Coordinates of C-alpha atoms in Angstrom, one line a residue:
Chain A
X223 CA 55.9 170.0 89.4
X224 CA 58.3 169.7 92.6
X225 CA 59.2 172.8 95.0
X226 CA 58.0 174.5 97.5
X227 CA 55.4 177.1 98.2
X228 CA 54.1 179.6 100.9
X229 CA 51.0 181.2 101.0
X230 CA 49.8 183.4 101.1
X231 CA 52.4 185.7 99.0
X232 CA 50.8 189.0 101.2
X233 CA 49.4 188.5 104.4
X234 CA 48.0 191.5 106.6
X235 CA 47.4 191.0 110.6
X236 CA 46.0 193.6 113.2
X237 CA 48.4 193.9 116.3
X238 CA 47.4 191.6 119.2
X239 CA 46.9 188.4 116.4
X240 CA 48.3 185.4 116.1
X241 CA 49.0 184.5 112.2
X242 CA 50.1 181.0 110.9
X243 CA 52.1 181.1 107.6
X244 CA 52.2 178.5 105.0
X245 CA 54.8 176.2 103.8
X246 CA 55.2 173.0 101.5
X247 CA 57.5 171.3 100.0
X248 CA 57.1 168.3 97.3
X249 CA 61.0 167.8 97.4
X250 CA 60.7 164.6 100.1
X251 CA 62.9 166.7 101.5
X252 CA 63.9 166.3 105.8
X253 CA 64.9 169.2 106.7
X254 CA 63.1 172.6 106.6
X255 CA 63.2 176.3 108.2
X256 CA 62.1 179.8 108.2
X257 CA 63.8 182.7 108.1
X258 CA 62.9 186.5 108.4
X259 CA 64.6 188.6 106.1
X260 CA 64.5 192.7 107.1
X261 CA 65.6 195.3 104.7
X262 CA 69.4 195.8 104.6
X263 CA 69.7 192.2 106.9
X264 CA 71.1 188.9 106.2
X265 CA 68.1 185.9 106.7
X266 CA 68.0 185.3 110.0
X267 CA 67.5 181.5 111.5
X268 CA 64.2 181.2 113.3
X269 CA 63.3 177.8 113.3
X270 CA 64.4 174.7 111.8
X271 CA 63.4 170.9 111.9
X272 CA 65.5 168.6 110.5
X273 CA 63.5 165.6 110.8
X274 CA 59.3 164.7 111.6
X275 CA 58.2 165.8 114.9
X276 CA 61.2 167.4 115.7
X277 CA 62.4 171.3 115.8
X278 CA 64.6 172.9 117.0
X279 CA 65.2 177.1 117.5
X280 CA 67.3 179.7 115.5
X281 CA 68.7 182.5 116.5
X282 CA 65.6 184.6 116.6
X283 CA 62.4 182.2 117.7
X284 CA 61.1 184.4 120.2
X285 CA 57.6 185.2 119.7
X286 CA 57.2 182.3 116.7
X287 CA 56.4 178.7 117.2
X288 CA 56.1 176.2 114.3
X289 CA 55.3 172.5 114.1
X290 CA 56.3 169.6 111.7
X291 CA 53.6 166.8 111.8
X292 CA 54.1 165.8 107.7
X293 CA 57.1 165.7 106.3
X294 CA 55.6 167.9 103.5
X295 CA 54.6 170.7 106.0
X296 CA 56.6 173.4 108.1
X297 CA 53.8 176.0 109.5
X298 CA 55.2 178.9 111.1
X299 CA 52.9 180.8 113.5
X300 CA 53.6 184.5 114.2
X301 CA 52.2 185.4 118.0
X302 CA 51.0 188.5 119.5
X303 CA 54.6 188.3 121.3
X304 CA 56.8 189.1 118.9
X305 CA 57.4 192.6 119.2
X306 CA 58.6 193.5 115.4
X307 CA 56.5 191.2 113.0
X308 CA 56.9 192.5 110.0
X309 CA 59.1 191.1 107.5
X310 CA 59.9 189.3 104.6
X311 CA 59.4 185.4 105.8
X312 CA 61.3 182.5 103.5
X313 CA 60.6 178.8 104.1
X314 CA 63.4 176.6 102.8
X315 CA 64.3 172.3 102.6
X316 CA 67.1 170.6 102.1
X317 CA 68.7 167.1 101.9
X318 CA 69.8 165.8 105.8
X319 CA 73.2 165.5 104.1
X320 CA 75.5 165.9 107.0
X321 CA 78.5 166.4 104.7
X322 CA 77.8 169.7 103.7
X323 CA 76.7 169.2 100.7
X324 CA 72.8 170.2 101.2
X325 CA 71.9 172.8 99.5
X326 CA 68.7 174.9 100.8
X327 CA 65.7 175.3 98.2
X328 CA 63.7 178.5 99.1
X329 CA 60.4 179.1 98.9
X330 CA 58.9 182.5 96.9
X331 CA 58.1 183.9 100.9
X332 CA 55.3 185.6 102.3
X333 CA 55.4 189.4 103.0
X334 CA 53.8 190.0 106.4
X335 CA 52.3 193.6 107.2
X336 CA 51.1 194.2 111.1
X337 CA 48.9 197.4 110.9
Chain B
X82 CA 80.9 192.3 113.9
X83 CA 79.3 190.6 111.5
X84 CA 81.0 187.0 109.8
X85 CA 80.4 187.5 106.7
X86 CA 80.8 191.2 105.4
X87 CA 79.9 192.2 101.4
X88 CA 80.7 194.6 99.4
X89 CA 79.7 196.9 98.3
X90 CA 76.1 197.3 99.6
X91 CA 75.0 198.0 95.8
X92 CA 76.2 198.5 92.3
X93 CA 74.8 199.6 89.4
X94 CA 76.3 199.1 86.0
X95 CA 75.4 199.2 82.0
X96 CA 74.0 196.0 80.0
X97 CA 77.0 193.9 78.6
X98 CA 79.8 194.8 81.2
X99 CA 81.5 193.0 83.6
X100 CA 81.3 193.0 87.1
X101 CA 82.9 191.5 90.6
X102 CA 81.0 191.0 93.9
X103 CA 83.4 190.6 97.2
X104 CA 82.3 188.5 100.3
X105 CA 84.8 189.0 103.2
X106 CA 84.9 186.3 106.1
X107 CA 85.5 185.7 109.9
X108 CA 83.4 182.2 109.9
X109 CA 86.3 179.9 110.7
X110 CA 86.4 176.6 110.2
X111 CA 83.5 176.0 107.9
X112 CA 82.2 173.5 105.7
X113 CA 81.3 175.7 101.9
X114 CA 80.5 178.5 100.7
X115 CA 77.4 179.4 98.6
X116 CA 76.2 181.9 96.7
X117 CA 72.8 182.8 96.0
X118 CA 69.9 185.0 93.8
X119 CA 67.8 186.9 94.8
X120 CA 65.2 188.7 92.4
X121 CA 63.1 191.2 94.3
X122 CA 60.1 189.4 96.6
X123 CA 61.3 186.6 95.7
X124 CA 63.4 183.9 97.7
X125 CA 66.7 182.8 96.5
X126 CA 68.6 181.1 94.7
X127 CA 71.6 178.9 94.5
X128 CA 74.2 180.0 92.0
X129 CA 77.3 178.2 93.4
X130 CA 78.6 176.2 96.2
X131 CA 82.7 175.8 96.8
X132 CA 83.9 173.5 99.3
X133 CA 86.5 174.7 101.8
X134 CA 89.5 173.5 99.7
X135 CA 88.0 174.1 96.2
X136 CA 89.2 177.9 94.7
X137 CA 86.3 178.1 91.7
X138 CA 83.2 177.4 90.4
X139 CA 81.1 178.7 87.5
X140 CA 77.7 178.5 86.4
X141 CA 77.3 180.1 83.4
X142 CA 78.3 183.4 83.3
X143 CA 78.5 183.0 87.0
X144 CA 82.0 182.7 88.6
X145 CA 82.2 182.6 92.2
X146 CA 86.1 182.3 93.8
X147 CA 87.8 181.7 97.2
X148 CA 90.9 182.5 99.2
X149 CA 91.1 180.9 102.0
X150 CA 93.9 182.6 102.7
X151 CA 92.8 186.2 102.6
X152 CA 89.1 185.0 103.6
X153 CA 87.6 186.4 101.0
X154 CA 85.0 185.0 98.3
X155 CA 84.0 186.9 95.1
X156 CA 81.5 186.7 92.3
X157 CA 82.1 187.5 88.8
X158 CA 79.4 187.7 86.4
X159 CA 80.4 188.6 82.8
X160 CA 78.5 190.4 79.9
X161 CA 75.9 191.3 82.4
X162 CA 72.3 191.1 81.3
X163 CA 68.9 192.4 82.6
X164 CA 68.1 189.9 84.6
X165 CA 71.0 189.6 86.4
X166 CA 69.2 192.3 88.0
X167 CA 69.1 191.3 91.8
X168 CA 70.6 190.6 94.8
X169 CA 73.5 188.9 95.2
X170 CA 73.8 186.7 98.6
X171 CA 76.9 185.0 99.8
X172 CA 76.4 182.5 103.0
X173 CA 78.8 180.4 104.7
X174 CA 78.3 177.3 106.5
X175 CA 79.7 177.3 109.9
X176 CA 81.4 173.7 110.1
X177 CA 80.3 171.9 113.7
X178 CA 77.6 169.7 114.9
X179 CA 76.3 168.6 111.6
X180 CA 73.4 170.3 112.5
X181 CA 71.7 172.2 109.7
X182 CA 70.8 175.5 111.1
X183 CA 74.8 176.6 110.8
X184 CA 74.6 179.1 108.0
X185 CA 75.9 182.5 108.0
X186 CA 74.1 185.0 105.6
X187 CA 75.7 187.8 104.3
X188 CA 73.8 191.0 103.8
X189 CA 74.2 191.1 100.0
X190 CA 74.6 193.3 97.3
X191 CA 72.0 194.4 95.2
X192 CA 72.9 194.8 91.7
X193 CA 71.2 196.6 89.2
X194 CA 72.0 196.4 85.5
X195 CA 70.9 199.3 83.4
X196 CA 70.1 198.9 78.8

């Protein structure tokens, strides 16, 4: 069964904590990002790595760092330095078509609650 | 000012009718135009994807146009059903340095369809 997944779906952190989320993909898929989606917002770009051991940052990376050592896995770890952590988080992977034909495959995203 | 401006912000109409989403633009020149699904805590979808030059695509009851003219991209779903229950996301992809972190999300419009 091919897509891609995040865990946990609800994830609850004190302030002051680092979290990591999850994300995989089964797609052999390059590329893959996160995105933070607030109410009434557009996704916003965080991070994205289009290939293994490489990443680059989106519009928004302050206070999140990820790394991409499997192809298959896109961790995204939330630090005690972003000021406004919670959010709706998606993971997505795509095709490295440069064309423009990729098409980004979303994971079901993991709620994040600071308390 | 945002790129990619959609209208309106939410709609809610009865089981069976018809109903247009619009998605107005500033991204200029870019590479296609999608339009995506999003149920609620979910992530979303792809419905369509239009090229620059192209002026329609469906998917179903899914019809999404453009006018590059006029800037302006719309979604039509006919005989609406409960499921169609969601938000509607229109993203653009910006069209330089082939890299894959150029997309432009629109806000979207959450529909609601009502028995």
């Amino acid at each position: 069964d091919g897509g891609i997944t995040q865990s946990p779906k609800y994830l609850f952190r004190k302030e002051g904590q680092n979290v990591t989320l999850s994300c995989e993909q089964n797609l052999n898929h390059d590329a893959m990002y996160w995105y933070r989606q607030d109410p009434g917002q557009g996704l916003r770009l965080i991070y994205y790595s289009q290939i293994v051991n490489d990443f680059q940052k989106g519009d928004i990376a302050e206070g999140y760092s990820v790394s991409r050592e499997k192809k298959e896995s896109f961790p995204l770890t939330v630090t005690s330095a972003q000021k406004n952590p919670t959010a709706f988080y998606l993971c997505a992977s795509s095709t490295s078509d440069r064309a423009g034909g990729d098409t980004q495959y979303f994971g079901p995203g993991t709620r994040l609650t600071v308390l | 000012k945002n790129q990619v401006e959609q209208s309106p912000q939410s709609l809610i109409i009865l089981e069976g009718k018809n109903c247009t989403l619009q998605c107005n633009y500033t991204v200029s020149p870019f590479s296609n135009l999608r339009w995506y699904k999003q149920d609620t805590g979910r992530g979303p979808v792809s419905l369509t994807i239009m090229t620059f030059s192209e002026n329609t695509k469906s998917n179903g009851r899914y019809t999404a146009t453009l006018d590059a003219d006029t800037k302006q991209s719309s979604l039509h779903i006919t005989a609406s059903q409960l499921s169609d229950s969601a938000s509607y996301i229109c993203v653009l992809r910006r069209n330089y340095g082939g890299s894959q972190g150029n997309l432009i999300f629109g806000k979207g419009t959450k529909l609601s369809v009502k028995p």
